[in-house]
Amino acid sequence: MKILIADDEALSRRLLEKTRDRAGYEVIAVENGKQALEQLCKPNGPRLALLDWIMPELDGPGVCRAVRTRTEQPYAYMVLLTSKGSKEETVLGLESGADDYLAKPFNAEELRARLRVGERILLLEDRLVEARENMRFRATHDQLPSLLNRGAVMDLLVRELHRSHREQKSTAILLGDVDHFKRVNDTLGHVVGDEVLIEIAGRLLKSVRSCGFVGRYGGEEFLVVLSNLQSILRARASGRDSQVHLESSSTNR
Amino acid sequence: MDEFLSRVDNDQVLLRELLTIFKEDFPRTMQSLEIAVTALDLKSCARLSHTLKGMLSSLGAIRAAAASAKLEALSSAGETASLQSALKALESEAESLLPELDAYVTGVQR
């Protein structure tokens, strides 16, 4: 795991850098608060940080405050290091957004234990994000792989219509179903029926490419939205295109 | 000092490296501090004595770190009258420190 060490005093910085490196961390050491903030705001930057309180450019609490204003990036667990010891300062440090507070000179065992607490919190966040992403995928996708479900495709359609209205562009909406699909299910079974739907969905996605999106509207009904078209004519051409693909698919089977 | 040795995970190479940094940074910072005390530059006094406190306590030099802490507190409080004597106290602690540290490193190596 990456860890950021920010301390303007060379000896303390080297001591922390070396001991954390030996403890198996990937250490990034910087000598002021501004550099610390830059590192913490980088994509894939360190998420665990030991920050000295008093530093040039930007102090430890200043770094904490700035980091807490970012919202898109994953959580950073920040520990303030300081020789300050009063209750008021502890409160000020934690209020600035620090997760923990460690007095210098630190005790080796205590430092190890407190960093483990930080890692636990970060692991917890990772699990929550992963669970949320799984739920998001399941809530917006059909049982058929890589296809949007009705709710998701309708949401996208509304957004797309607003956008094309605003930008004075045209949007094409194609609603199609598969003829005689019931016969496939009745004669070959639902497993084959699903295979047919997957094949059709795949061909639709391929012909739409990045020009729009495809969702499953109902049982064998598909909704295709084509955006940013130069003209309705092109939309018609694309529509015929899809039809041609699908016709060739049915003759191949 | 034992606390310090546990902090460097009994690593003699690191111990010597830190001592090299110290021998370079400490006299330089002390010199700047002396100038700041003479000039009664309270802001620099506070900052420099804070830096000294940090490196001294990292090394486990408790008495010298305490003397730096005192100087930092006096500077922050604006007690200009006591700065010189606090600096003297720090200097006398520092004087015995380097031979002590060298002896310690030699002792560890043995």
Tab-separated table of C-alpha atoms in Angstrom:
chain	number	residue	atom	x	y	z
A	1	MET	CA	0.000	0.000	0.000
A	2	LYS	CA	1.179	3.513	-0.820
A	3	ILE	CA	1.859	5.861	2.081
A	4	LEU	CA	2.646	9.565	1.956
A	5	ILE	CA	5.091	11.043	4.446
A	6	ALA	CA	5.229	14.813	4.701
A	7	ASP	CA	7.776	16.392	7.021
A	8	ASP	CA	10.032	19.384	6.389
A	9	GLU	CA	12.684	18.158	8.797
A	10	ALA	CA	15.059	15.810	6.939
A	11	LEU	CA	16.053	13.498	9.788
A	12	SER	CA	12.506	12.725	10.934
A	13	ARG	CA	11.375	12.314	7.334
A	14	ARG	CA	14.156	9.858	6.528
A	15	LEU	CA	13.468	7.898	9.706
A	16	LEU	CA	9.777	7.537	8.848
A	17	GLU	CA	10.488	6.849	5.194
A	18	LYS	CA	12.932	4.060	5.932
A	19	THR	CA	10.932	2.345	8.665
A	20	ARG	CA	7.684	2.433	6.658
A	21	ASP	CA	9.531	1.119	3.617
A	22	ARG	CA	10.766	-1.780	5.708
A	23	ALA	CA	7.237	-2.378	6.981
A	24	GLY	CA	6.261	-3.093	3.365
A	25	TYR	CA	4.732	0.211	2.311
A	26	GLU	CA	5.400	1.983	-0.961
A	27	VAL	CA	6.646	5.288	0.468
A	28	ILE	CA	6.313	8.723	-1.098
A	29	ALA	CA	8.176	11.329	0.970
A	30	VAL	CA	7.718	15.072	0.518
A	31	GLU	CA	8.983	18.092	2.418
A	32	ASN	CA	6.081	20.534	2.473
A	33	GLY	CA	2.305	20.719	2.617
A	34	LYS	CA	1.841	21.842	-0.973
A	35	GLN	CA	3.676	18.810	-2.321
A	36	ALA	CA	1.668	16.622	0.066
A	37	LEU	CA	-1.605	17.984	-1.293
A	38	GLU	CA	-0.461	17.446	-4.892
A	39	GLN	CA	0.333	13.809	-4.144
A	40	LEU	CA	-2.967	13.211	-2.357
A	41	CYS	CA	-4.942	14.704	-5.253
A	42	LYS	CA	-3.273	12.613	-7.941
A	43	PRO	CA	-5.336	9.831	-9.489
A	44	ASN	CA	-4.119	6.610	-7.869
A	45	GLY	CA	-2.186	8.693	-5.359
A	46	PRO	CA	-1.526	7.506	-1.800
A	47	ARG	CA	-4.596	7.052	0.412
A	48	LEU	CA	-2.688	6.750	3.661
A	49	ALA	CA	-0.760	9.789	4.899
A	50	LEU	CA	1.441	10.830	7.809
A	51	LEU	CA	1.489	14.627	7.899
A	52	ASP	CA	3.651	16.822	10.066
A	53	TRP	CA	1.694	19.663	11.662
A	54	ILE	CA	4.093	22.541	11.041
A	55	MET	CA	5.358	22.655	7.466
A	56	PRO	CA	6.280	25.400	4.993
A	57	GLU	CA	3.800	26.401	2.226
A	58	LEU	CA	0.828	24.632	3.807
A	59	ASP	CA	0.597	23.120	7.285
A	60	GLY	CA	-0.788	19.681	8.174
A	61	PRO	CA	-4.308	20.838	9.112
A	62	GLY	CA	-4.345	22.924	5.899
A	63	VAL	CA	-3.584	19.808	3.849
A	64	CYS	CA	-6.389	17.920	5.661
A	65	ARG	CA	-8.909	20.694	5.017
A	66	ALA	CA	-8.013	20.878	1.308
A	67	VAL	CA	-8.140	17.101	0.853
A	68	ARG	CA	-11.582	16.903	2.457
A	69	THR	CA	-13.021	19.289	-0.133
A	70	ARG	CA	-12.385	16.799	-2.939
A	71	THR	CA	-15.364	14.569	-3.524
A	72	GLU	CA	-14.651	12.374	-6.550
A	73	GLN	CA	-11.574	10.642	-5.233
A	74	PRO	CA	-11.480	7.712	-2.803
A	75	TYR	CA	-11.143	8.454	0.904
A	76	ALA	CA	-7.693	9.378	2.227
A	77	TYR	CA	-6.783	8.366	5.781
A	78	MET	CA	-4.615	11.098	7.282
A	79	VAL	CA	-2.652	11.042	10.522
A	80	LEU	CA	-1.247	14.309	11.874
A	81	LEU	CA	2.173	14.080	13.497
A	82	THR	CA	3.086	16.708	15.996
A	83	SER	CA	4.864	17.571	19.170
A	84	LYS	CA	1.945	19.781	20.104
A	85	GLY	CA	0.006	18.129	22.825
A	86	SER	CA	-2.806	20.276	24.165
A	87	LYS	CA	-6.474	19.289	24.026
A	88	GLU	CA	-7.309	22.388	21.964
A	89	GLU	CA	-4.757	21.420	19.346
A	90	THR	CA	-5.989	17.836	19.212
A	91	VAL	CA	-9.508	19.129	18.572
A	92	LEU	CA	-8.269	21.601	15.951
A	93	GLY	CA	-6.334	18.847	14.170
A	94	LEU	CA	-9.269	16.446	14.055
A	95	GLU	CA	-11.706	19.205	13.093
A	96	SER	CA	-9.513	20.062	10.114
A	97	GLY	CA	-10.273	16.607	8.725
A	98	ALA	CA	-7.461	14.435	10.121
A	99	ASP	CA	-8.469	10.891	11.065
A	100	ASP	CA	-5.921	10.469	13.807
A	101	TYR	CA	-3.258	12.254	15.730
A	102	LEU	CA	0.153	11.023	16.839
A	103	ALA	CA	2.596	12.768	19.155
A	104	LYS	CA	6.256	13.056	18.184
A	105	PRO	CA	8.601	11.439	18.938
A	106	PHE	CA	6.439	8.481	18.031
A	107	ASN	CA	6.623	5.049	19.515
A	108	ALA	CA	7.316	2.415	16.840
A	109	GLU	CA	4.624	-0.009	18.047
A	110	GLU	CA	1.997	2.678	18.377
A	111	LEU	CA	2.701	4.002	14.876
A	112	ARG	CA	2.359	0.503	13.414
A	113	ALA	CA	-0.927	-0.080	15.226
A	114	ARG	CA	-2.418	3.258	14.197
A	115	LEU	CA	-1.519	2.722	10.552
A	116	ARG	CA	-3.220	-0.672	10.716
A	117	VAL	CA	-6.376	1.115	11.892
A	118	GLY	CA	-6.110	3.338	8.816
A	119	GLU	CA	-5.724	0.343	6.520
A	120	ARG	CA	-8.821	-1.248	8.044
A	121	ILE	CA	-10.866	1.871	7.334
A	122	LEU	CA	-9.594	2.029	3.736
A	123	LEU	CA	-10.377	-1.651	3.200
A	124	LEU	CA	-13.870	-1.044	4.529
A	125	GLU	CA	-14.343	1.798	2.044
A	126	ASP	CA	-13.111	-0.382	-0.829
A	127	ARG	CA	-15.643	-3.056	0.078
A	128	LEU	CA	-18.484	-0.550	0.264
A	129	VAL	CA	-17.581	0.950	-3.107
A	130	GLU	CA	-17.347	-2.505	-4.660
A	131	ALA	CA	-20.751	-3.484	-3.247
A	132	ARG	CA	-22.284	-0.234	-4.484
A	133	GLU	CA	-20.871	-0.729	-7.991
A	134	ASN	CA	-22.234	-4.286	-8.119
A	135	MET	CA	-25.657	-3.041	-7.065
A	136	ARG	CA	-25.505	-0.225	-9.594
A	137	PHE	CA	-24.698	-2.697	-12.366
A	138	ARG	CA	-27.490	-5.029	-11.336
A	139	ALA	CA	-29.982	-2.176	-10.987
A	140	THR	CA	-29.296	-0.820	-14.467
A	141	HIS	CA	-28.570	-3.924	-16.528
A	142	ASP	CA	-30.795	-6.612	-17.945
A	143	GLN	CA	-30.332	-10.293	-17.124
A	144	LEU	CA	-28.954	-10.493	-20.647
A	145	PRO	CA	-25.313	-9.506	-20.468
A	146	SER	CA	-24.198	-5.938	-21.305
A	147	LEU	CA	-27.720	-4.750	-22.080
A	148	LEU	CA	-29.425	-1.856	-20.278
A	149	ASN	CA	-32.778	-2.650	-18.664
A	150	ARG	CA	-35.971	-0.708	-19.316
A	151	GLY	CA	-35.565	1.727	-16.394
A	152	ALA	CA	-31.981	2.559	-17.302
A	153	VAL	CA	-32.608	2.973	-21.023
A	154	MET	CA	-35.635	5.227	-20.388
A	155	ASP	CA	-33.558	7.403	-18.033
A	156	LEU	CA	-30.875	7.716	-20.681
A	157	LEU	CA	-33.486	8.507	-23.330
A	158	VAL	CA	-34.933	11.384	-21.280
A	159	ARG	CA	-31.447	12.770	-20.707
A	160	GLU	CA	-30.599	12.387	-24.385
A	161	LEU	CA	-33.768	14.206	-25.482
A	162	HIS	CA	-33.003	17.119	-23.161
A	163	ARG	CA	-29.491	17.298	-24.509
A	164	SER	CA	-30.478	17.185	-28.181
A	165	HIS	CA	-33.128	19.837	-27.547
A	166	ARG	CA	-30.559	22.071	-25.871
A	167	GLU	CA	-27.955	21.531	-28.595
A	168	GLN	CA	-30.508	21.669	-31.438
A	169	LYS	CA	-29.577	18.220	-32.655
A	170	SER	CA	-31.712	15.334	-33.705
A	171	THR	CA	-32.218	12.064	-31.890
A	172	ALA	CA	-33.652	8.897	-33.388
A	173	ILE	CA	-35.646	6.435	-31.302
A	174	LEU	CA	-36.117	2.965	-32.721
A	175	LEU	CA	-38.437	0.526	-31.035
A	176	GLY	CA	-38.376	-2.931	-32.524
A	177	ASP	CA	-39.404	-6.428	-31.636
A	178	VAL	CA	-38.483	-9.872	-32.836
A	179	ASP	CA	-41.151	-11.469	-35.007
A	180	HIS	CA	-42.270	-15.002	-34.198
A	181	PHE	CA	-40.030	-15.064	-31.145
A	182	LYS	CA	-42.613	-17.074	-29.226
A	183	ARG	CA	-42.103	-19.887	-31.697
A	184	VAL	CA	-38.392	-20.040	-30.850
A	185	ASN	CA	-39.189	-20.358	-27.168
A	186	ASP	CA	-41.966	-22.887	-27.772
A	187	THR	CA	-40.052	-25.150	-30.103
A	188	LEU	CA	-36.425	-24.790	-28.948
A	189	GLY	CA	-36.878	-23.791	-25.292
A	190	HIS	CA	-36.103	-20.668	-23.283
A	191	VAL	CA	-32.350	-21.323	-23.113
A	192	VAL	CA	-32.132	-21.079	-26.907
A	193	GLY	CA	-34.556	-18.131	-26.779
A	194	ASP	CA	-32.136	-16.286	-24.497
A	195	GLU	CA	-29.268	-17.123	-26.839
A	196	VAL	CA	-31.201	-15.588	-29.727
A	197	LEU	CA	-31.859	-12.434	-27.699
A	198	ILE	CA	-28.177	-12.201	-26.732
A	199	GLU	CA	-27.192	-12.553	-30.383
A	200	ILE	CA	-29.675	-9.867	-31.447
A	201	ALA	CA	-28.543	-7.556	-28.647
A	202	GLY	CA	-24.914	-8.081	-29.658
A	203	ARG	CA	-25.653	-7.214	-33.285
A	204	LEU	CA	-27.645	-4.143	-32.272
A	205	LEU	CA	-24.845	-2.924	-29.996
A	206	LYS	CA	-22.313	-3.505	-32.746
A	207	SER	CA	-24.272	-1.553	-35.347
A	208	VAL	CA	-24.993	1.326	-32.954
A	209	ARG	CA	-21.394	1.497	-31.704
A	210	SER	CA	-20.754	4.801	-29.928
A	211	CYS	CA	-23.566	6.647	-31.734
A	212	GLY	CA	-26.179	5.700	-29.162
A	213	PHE	CA	-27.347	2.966	-26.842
A	214	VAL	CA	-29.496	-0.130	-26.762
A	215	GLY	CA	-31.820	-1.362	-24.032
A	216	ARG	CA	-34.244	-4.188	-23.575
A	217	TYR	CA	-37.677	-2.579	-23.485
A	218	GLY	CA	-39.693	-5.705	-22.829
A	219	GLY	CA	-39.570	-9.461	-23.494
A	220	GLU	CA	-38.351	-9.396	-27.096
A	221	GLU	CA	-38.631	-5.645	-27.608
A	222	PHE	CA	-35.520	-3.521	-27.984
A	223	LEU	CA	-35.200	0.239	-27.735
A	224	VAL	CA	-32.404	1.838	-29.719
A	225	VAL	CA	-31.505	5.504	-29.265
A	226	LEU	CA	-29.247	7.169	-31.807
A	227	SER	CA	-27.872	10.540	-30.873
A	228	ASN	CA	-26.007	13.389	-32.541
A	229	LEU	CA	-27.256	12.651	-35.983
A	230	GLN	CA	-26.566	15.012	-38.846
A	231	SER	CA	-29.989	14.363	-40.302
A	232	ILE	CA	-33.006	12.130	-40.006
A	233	LEU	CA	-31.885	10.512	-43.241
A	234	ARG	CA	-28.831	9.107	-41.558
A	235	ALA	CA	-31.040	7.818	-38.792
A	236	ARG	CA	-33.116	5.980	-41.388
A	237	ALA	CA	-30.005	4.556	-42.980
A	238	SER	CA	-28.783	3.300	-39.604
A	239	GLY	CA	-32.210	1.818	-38.978
A	240	ARG	CA	-32.105	-0.055	-42.266
A	241	ASP	CA	-28.600	-1.120	-41.383
A	242	SER	CA	-29.770	-2.776	-38.185
A	243	GLN	CA	-32.601	-4.424	-40.042
A	244	VAL	CA	-30.202	-5.821	-42.602
A	245	HIS	CA	-27.926	-7.184	-39.849
A	246	LEU	CA	-30.849	-8.832	-38.123
A	247	GLU	CA	-32.253	-10.307	-41.318
A	248	SER	CA	-28.923	-11.846	-42.170
A	249	SER	CA	-28.774	-13.170	-38.610
A	250	SER	CA	-32.102	-14.954	-39.006
A	251	THR	CA	-31.118	-16.478	-42.305
A	252	ASN	CA	-27.827	-17.710	-40.827
A	253	ARG	CA	-29.525	-19.647	-38.087
B	1	MET	CA	18.338	5.843	23.334
B	2	ASP	CA	16.859	2.346	23.515
B	3	GLU	CA	13.579	3.860	22.394
B	4	PHE	CA	15.439	5.320	19.437
B	5	LEU	CA	17.007	1.993	18.556
B	6	SER	CA	13.570	0.379	18.500
B	7	ARG	CA	12.353	3.204	16.293
B	8	VAL	CA	15.030	2.440	13.697
B	9	ASP	CA	14.256	-1.283	14.030
B	10	ASN	CA	17.827	-1.957	15.218
B	11	ASP	CA	19.125	-0.933	11.823
B	12	GLN	CA	22.735	0.238	12.125
B	13	VAL	CA	22.953	1.419	8.531
B	14	LEU	CA	19.932	3.653	9.022
B	15	LEU	CA	21.307	4.805	12.378
B	16	ARG	CA	24.508	5.989	10.740
B	17	GLU	CA	22.628	7.599	7.859
B	18	LEU	CA	20.463	9.561	10.289
B	19	LEU	CA	23.544	10.625	12.193
B	20	THR	CA	25.081	11.908	8.953
B	21	ILE	CA	21.950	13.970	8.274
B	22	PHE	CA	22.068	15.236	11.841
B	23	LYS	CA	25.725	16.264	11.669
B	24	GLU	CA	24.922	18.285	8.572
B	25	ASP	CA	21.555	19.796	9.489
B	26	PHE	CA	22.051	20.426	13.191
B	27	PRO	CA	25.022	22.868	13.076
B	28	ARG	CA	23.447	24.697	10.150
B	29	THR	CA	20.129	25.149	11.921
B	30	MET	CA	21.887	26.119	15.169
B	31	GLN	CA	23.825	28.791	13.303
B	32	SER	CA	20.650	30.251	11.790
B	33	LEU	CA	19.047	30.156	15.220
B	34	GLU	CA	21.919	32.095	16.792
B	35	ILE	CA	21.540	34.773	14.130
B	36	ALA	CA	17.764	34.910	14.675
B	37	VAL	CA	18.166	35.210	18.462
B	38	THR	CA	20.687	38.032	18.077
B	39	ALA	CA	18.358	39.818	15.641
B	40	LEU	CA	15.372	39.151	17.951
B	41	ASP	CA	13.573	37.669	14.942
B	42	LEU	CA	10.892	35.847	16.935
B	43	LYS	CA	9.216	34.178	13.970
B	44	SER	CA	12.445	32.589	12.747
B	45	CYS	CA	13.409	31.683	16.332
B	46	ALA	CA	10.160	29.764	16.778
B	47	ARG	CA	10.448	27.997	13.427
B	48	LEU	CA	14.116	27.030	13.823
B	49	SER	CA	13.806	25.844	17.407
B	50	HIS	CA	10.784	23.802	16.329
B	51	THR	CA	12.876	22.150	13.602
B	52	LEU	CA	15.638	21.418	16.130
B	53	LYS	CA	13.119	19.976	18.550
B	54	GLY	CA	11.882	17.648	15.807
B	55	MET	CA	15.270	16.277	14.832
B	56	LEU	CA	16.507	16.005	18.412
B	57	SER	CA	13.461	14.140	19.605
B	58	SER	CA	13.612	11.841	16.567
B	59	LEU	CA	17.139	10.989	17.688
B	60	GLY	CA	15.957	10.430	21.241
B	61	ALA	CA	18.053	13.315	22.594
B	62	ILE	CA	15.448	14.161	25.208
B	63	ARG	CA	17.260	16.885	27.193
B	64	ALA	CA	18.367	18.831	24.123
B	65	ALA	CA	14.883	18.459	22.630
B	66	ALA	CA	13.412	19.889	25.838
B	67	ALA	CA	15.811	22.854	25.657
B	68	SER	CA	14.655	23.510	22.063
B	69	ALA	CA	11.025	23.243	23.143
B	70	LYS	CA	11.657	25.868	25.813
B	71	LEU	CA	13.220	28.213	23.271
B	72	GLU	CA	10.292	27.660	20.900
B	73	ALA	CA	7.782	28.450	23.648
B	74	LEU	CA	9.650	31.631	24.650
B	75	SER	CA	9.828	32.782	21.017
B	76	SER	CA	6.123	32.175	20.459
B	77	ALA	CA	5.285	34.038	23.671
B	78	GLY	CA	7.519	36.947	22.661
B	79	GLU	CA	9.753	36.684	25.751
B	80	THR	CA	12.755	38.354	24.137
B	81	ALA	CA	14.557	38.886	27.466
B	82	SER	CA	14.977	35.148	28.100
B	83	LEU	CA	15.983	34.080	24.578
B	84	GLN	CA	19.749	34.389	25.040
B	85	SER	CA	19.863	32.302	28.210
B	86	ALA	CA	17.592	29.638	26.671
B	87	LEU	CA	19.874	29.477	23.646
B	88	LYS	CA	22.914	29.082	25.960
B	89	ALA	CA	21.154	26.185	27.705
B	90	LEU	CA	20.475	24.504	24.348
B	91	GLU	CA	24.073	25.009	23.237
B	92	SER	CA	25.483	23.398	26.350
B	93	GLU	CA	23.166	20.396	25.889
B	94	ALA	CA	24.183	20.160	22.231
B	95	GLU	CA	27.879	20.242	23.060
B	96	SER	CA	27.821	16.944	24.894
B	97	LEU	CA	25.418	15.439	22.386
B	98	LEU	CA	27.660	14.730	19.396
B	99	PRO	CA	30.334	12.766	21.318
B	100	GLU	CA	27.495	10.903	23.056
B	101	LEU	CA	25.879	9.963	19.752
B	102	ASP	CA	29.190	8.855	18.247
B	103	ALA	CA	29.932	6.744	21.287
B	104	TYR	CA	26.479	5.242	21.037
B	105	VAL	CA	26.883	4.278	17.387
B	106	THR	CA	30.277	2.719	18.125
B	107	GLY	CA	28.709	0.872	21.048
B	108	VAL	CA	25.943	-0.534	18.866
B	109	GLN	CA	28.399	-1.646	16.227
B	110	ARG	CA	30.498	-3.584	18.712
